[in-house]
Coordinates of C-alpha atoms in Angstrom, one line a residue:
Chain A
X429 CA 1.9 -10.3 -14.9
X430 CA 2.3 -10.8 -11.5
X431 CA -1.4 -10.6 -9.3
X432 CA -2.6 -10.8 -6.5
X433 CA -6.3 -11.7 -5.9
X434 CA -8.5 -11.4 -3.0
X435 CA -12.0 -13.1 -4.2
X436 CA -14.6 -11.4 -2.2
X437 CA -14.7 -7.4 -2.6
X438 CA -17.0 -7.8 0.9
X439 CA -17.4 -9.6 3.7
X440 CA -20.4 -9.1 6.6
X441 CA -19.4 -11.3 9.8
X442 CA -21.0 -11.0 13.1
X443 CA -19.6 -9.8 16.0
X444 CA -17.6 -12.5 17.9
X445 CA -17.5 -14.9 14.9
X446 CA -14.3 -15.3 13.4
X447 CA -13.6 -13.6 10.3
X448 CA -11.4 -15.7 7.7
X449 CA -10.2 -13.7 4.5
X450 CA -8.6 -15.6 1.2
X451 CA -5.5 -14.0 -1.2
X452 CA -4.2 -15.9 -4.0
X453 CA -1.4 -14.9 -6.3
X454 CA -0.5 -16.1 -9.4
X455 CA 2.3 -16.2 -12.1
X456 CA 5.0 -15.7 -9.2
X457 CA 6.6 -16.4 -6.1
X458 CA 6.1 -13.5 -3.0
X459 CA 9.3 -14.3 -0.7
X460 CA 6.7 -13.1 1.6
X461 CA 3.1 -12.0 2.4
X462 CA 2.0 -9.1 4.4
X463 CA -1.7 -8.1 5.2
X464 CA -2.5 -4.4 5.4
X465 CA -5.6 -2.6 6.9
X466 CA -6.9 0.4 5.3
X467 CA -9.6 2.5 6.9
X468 CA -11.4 5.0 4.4
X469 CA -9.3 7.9 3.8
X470 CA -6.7 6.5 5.7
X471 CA -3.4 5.1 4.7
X472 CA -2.3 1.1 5.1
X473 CA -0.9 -0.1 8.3
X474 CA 0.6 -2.9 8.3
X475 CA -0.4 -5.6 10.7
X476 CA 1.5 -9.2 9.6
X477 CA 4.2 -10.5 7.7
X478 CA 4.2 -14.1 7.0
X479 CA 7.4 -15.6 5.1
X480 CA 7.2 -18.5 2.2
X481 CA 8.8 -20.9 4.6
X482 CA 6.7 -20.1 7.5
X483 CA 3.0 -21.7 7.4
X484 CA 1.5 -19.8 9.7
X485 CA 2.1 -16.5 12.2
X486 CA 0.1 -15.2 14.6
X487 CA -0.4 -11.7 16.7
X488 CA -3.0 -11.5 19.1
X489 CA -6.5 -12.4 17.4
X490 CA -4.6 -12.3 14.3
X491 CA -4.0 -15.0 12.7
X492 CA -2.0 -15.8 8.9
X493 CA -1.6 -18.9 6.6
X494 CA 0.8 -19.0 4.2
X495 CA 0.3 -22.2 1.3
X496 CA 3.0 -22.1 -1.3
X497 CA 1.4 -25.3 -2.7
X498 CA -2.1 -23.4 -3.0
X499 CA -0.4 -19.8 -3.5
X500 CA -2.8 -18.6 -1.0
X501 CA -2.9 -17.0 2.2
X502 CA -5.9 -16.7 4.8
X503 CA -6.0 -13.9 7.2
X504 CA -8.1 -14.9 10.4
X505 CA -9.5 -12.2 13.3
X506 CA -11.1 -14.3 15.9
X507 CA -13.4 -13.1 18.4
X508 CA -14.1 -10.3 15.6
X509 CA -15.3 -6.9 17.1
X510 CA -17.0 -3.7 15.1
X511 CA -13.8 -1.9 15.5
X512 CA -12.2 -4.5 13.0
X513 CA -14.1 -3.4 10.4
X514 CA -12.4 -2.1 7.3
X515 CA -10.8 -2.9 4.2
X516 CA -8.2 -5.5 4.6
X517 CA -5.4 -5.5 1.6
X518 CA -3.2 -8.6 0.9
X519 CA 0.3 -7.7 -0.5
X520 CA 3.2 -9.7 -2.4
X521 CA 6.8 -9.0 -1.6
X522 CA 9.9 -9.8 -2.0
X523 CA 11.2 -6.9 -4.1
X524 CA 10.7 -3.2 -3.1
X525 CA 7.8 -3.2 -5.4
X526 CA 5.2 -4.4 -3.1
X527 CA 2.4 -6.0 -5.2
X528 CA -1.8 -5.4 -3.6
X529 CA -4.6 -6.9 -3.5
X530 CA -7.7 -4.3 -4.2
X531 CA -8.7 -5.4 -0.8
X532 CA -11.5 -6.8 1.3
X533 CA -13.7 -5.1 3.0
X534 CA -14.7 -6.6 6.2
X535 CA -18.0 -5.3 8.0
X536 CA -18.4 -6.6 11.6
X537 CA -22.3 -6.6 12.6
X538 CA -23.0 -6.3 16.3
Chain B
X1488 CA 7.9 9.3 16.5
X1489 CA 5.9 10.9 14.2
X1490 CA 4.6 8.9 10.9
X1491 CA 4.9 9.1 7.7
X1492 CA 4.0 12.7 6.5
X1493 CA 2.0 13.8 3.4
X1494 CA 0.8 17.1 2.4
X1495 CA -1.8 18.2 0.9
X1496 CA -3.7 15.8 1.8
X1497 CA -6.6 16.8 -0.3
X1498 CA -5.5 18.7 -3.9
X1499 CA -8.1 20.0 -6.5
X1500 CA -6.5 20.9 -9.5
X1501 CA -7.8 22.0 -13.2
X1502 CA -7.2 20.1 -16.2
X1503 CA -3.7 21.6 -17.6
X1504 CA -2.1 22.6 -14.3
X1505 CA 0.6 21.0 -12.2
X1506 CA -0.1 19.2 -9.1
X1507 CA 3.0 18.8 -6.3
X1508 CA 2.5 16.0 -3.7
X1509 CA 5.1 16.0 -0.3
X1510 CA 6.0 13.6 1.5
X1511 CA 8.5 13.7 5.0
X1512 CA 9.6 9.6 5.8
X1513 CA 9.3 8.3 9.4
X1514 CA 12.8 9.9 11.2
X1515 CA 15.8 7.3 10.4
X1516 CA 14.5 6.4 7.5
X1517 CA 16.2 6.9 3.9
X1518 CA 14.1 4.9 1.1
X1519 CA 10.5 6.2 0.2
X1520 CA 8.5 4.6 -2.3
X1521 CA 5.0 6.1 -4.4
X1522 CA 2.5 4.4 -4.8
X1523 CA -0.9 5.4 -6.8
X1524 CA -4.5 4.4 -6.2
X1525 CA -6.9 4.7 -8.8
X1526 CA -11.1 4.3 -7.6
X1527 CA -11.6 0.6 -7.0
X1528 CA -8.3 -0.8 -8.3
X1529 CA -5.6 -1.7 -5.9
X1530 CA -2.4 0.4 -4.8
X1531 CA 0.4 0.5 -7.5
X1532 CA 3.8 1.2 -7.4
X1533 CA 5.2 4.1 -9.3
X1534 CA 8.5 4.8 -8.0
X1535 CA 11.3 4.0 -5.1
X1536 CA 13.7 6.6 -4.2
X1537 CA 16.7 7.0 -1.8
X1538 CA 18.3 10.5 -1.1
X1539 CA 19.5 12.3 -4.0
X1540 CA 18.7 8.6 -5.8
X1541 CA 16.1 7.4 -8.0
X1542 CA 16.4 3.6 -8.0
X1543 CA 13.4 2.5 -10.0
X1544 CA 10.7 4.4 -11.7
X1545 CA 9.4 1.8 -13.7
X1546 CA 5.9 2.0 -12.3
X1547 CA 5.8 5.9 -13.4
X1548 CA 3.7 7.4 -16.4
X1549 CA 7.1 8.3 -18.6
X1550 CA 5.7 11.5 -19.4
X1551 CA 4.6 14.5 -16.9
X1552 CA 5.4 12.4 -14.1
X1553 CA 8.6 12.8 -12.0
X1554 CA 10.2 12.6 -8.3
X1555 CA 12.4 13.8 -6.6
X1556 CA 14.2 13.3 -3.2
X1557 CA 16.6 16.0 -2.0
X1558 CA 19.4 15.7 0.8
X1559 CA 17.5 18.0 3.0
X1560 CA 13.6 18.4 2.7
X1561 CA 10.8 15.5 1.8
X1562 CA 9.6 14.0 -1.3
X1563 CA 7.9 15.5 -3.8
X1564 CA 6.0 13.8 -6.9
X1565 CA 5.3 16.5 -9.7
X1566 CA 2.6 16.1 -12.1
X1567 CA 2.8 18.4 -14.8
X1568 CA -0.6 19.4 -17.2
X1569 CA -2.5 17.1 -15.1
X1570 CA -5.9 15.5 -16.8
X1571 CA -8.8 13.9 -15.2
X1572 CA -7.3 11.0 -15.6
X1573 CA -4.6 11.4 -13.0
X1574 CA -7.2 11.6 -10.3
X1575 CA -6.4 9.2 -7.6
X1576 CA -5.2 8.7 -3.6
X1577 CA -1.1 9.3 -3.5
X1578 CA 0.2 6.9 -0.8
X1579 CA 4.0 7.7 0.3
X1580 CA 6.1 5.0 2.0
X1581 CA 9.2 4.6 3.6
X1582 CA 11.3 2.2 5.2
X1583 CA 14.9 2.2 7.4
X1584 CA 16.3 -0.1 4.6
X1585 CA 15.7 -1.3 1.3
X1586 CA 12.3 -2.3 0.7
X1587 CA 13.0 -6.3 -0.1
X1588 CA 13.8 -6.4 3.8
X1589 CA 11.9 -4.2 5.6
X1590 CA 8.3 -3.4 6.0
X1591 CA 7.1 -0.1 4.5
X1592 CA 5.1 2.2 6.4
X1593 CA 2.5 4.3 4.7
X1594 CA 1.2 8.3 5.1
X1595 CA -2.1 9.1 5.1
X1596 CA -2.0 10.0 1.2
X1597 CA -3.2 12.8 -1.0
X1598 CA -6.3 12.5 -2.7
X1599 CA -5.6 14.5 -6.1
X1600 CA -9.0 15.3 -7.8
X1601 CA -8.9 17.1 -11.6
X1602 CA -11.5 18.9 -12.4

């Protein structure tokens, strides 16, 4: 079945460093990428959208890779702050049935 | 412009009883989706809907499980006899268009507990 992995479950960064975040999917082919945050108790909200033929999008200290030879995306916050901490989900799409990660969770130590 | 609405957004229920979960899309937008979250797994789809339309359910339990969305009012997902098992965060999403084009947009979700 379709998956979508996101190796580490946690991720402790220091403030200012950038934070870089790995998703690999396997047995198919996401017309596109997007990378939710989730804060606990909270909803998603969706931040980026990266598409198969694009390798890479940014949005302020946001930054997305997309490797269709890898099957992997990295999510990048530079200049990381303690507000940006929180989980981090990496979803496939390309249907209506979005496909998640379980997430990331990203702790930024000042 | 208000979000996505949910409500309840916390819901204690006993083993046997039915649980009913609302959700009101963003305005202008016609095609909501379900999605479940069981503790530490990752959100999974259950079911996409357009008014008066169910377009897949394929991601729903087949029995005890159902949705619904009305020309006038919000979503509702109905769990009938619930068990502890059916604990888990909601999430309701909706989008202007079908979801294969368009980002979807999440509520805050309703965290069901069974006791």
């Amino acid at each position: 079945s379709q998956k979508i992995e996101q190796n580490s479950e946690a991720l402790n960064i220091q403030e200012g460093k950038t934070a870089t975040l790995t998703c690999n999917y396997t047995n198919y082919s996401p017309a596109y990428l997007q990378w939710y945050r989730q804060d606990p108790g909270r909803g998603p909200v969706f931040l980026l959208l990266i598409r198969e033929n694009e390798k890479e999008k940014r949005k302020e200290r946001l930054k997305v890779t997309f490797d269709t030879t890898l099957k992997q995306s990295l999510f990048h916050i530079t200049a990381s702050q303690p507000a940006d901490s929180a989980t981090y989900l990496c979803v496939g799409a390309g249907s209506y049935q979005l496909t998640f990660g379980k997430g990331t969770k990203l702790s930024v130590i000042p | 412009n208000a979000g996505v609405m949910q409500n309840p957004r916390h819901l204690v229920r006993r083993r046997g009883q039915e649980a009913r979960l609302r959700c009101s899309p963003m305005k202008g937008h016609s095609h909501v989706y379900w999605y479940r979250q069981l503790p530490e797994e990752g959100l999974k789809f259950m079911v996409y809907l357009q008014k008066e339309n169910i377009i897949d359910e394929s991601g729903m339990p087949k029995e005890r499980f159902s949705a619904e969305f009305p020309k006038e009012g919000p979503s509702i997902l109905r769990i009938q006899q619930v068990v502890r098992g059916d604990s888990a965060a909601y999430f309701c999403a909706s989008s202007p268009g079908p979801g294969s084009q368009e980002t979807q947009y999440f509520g805050p979700g309703t965290r069901l507990l069974v006791l």
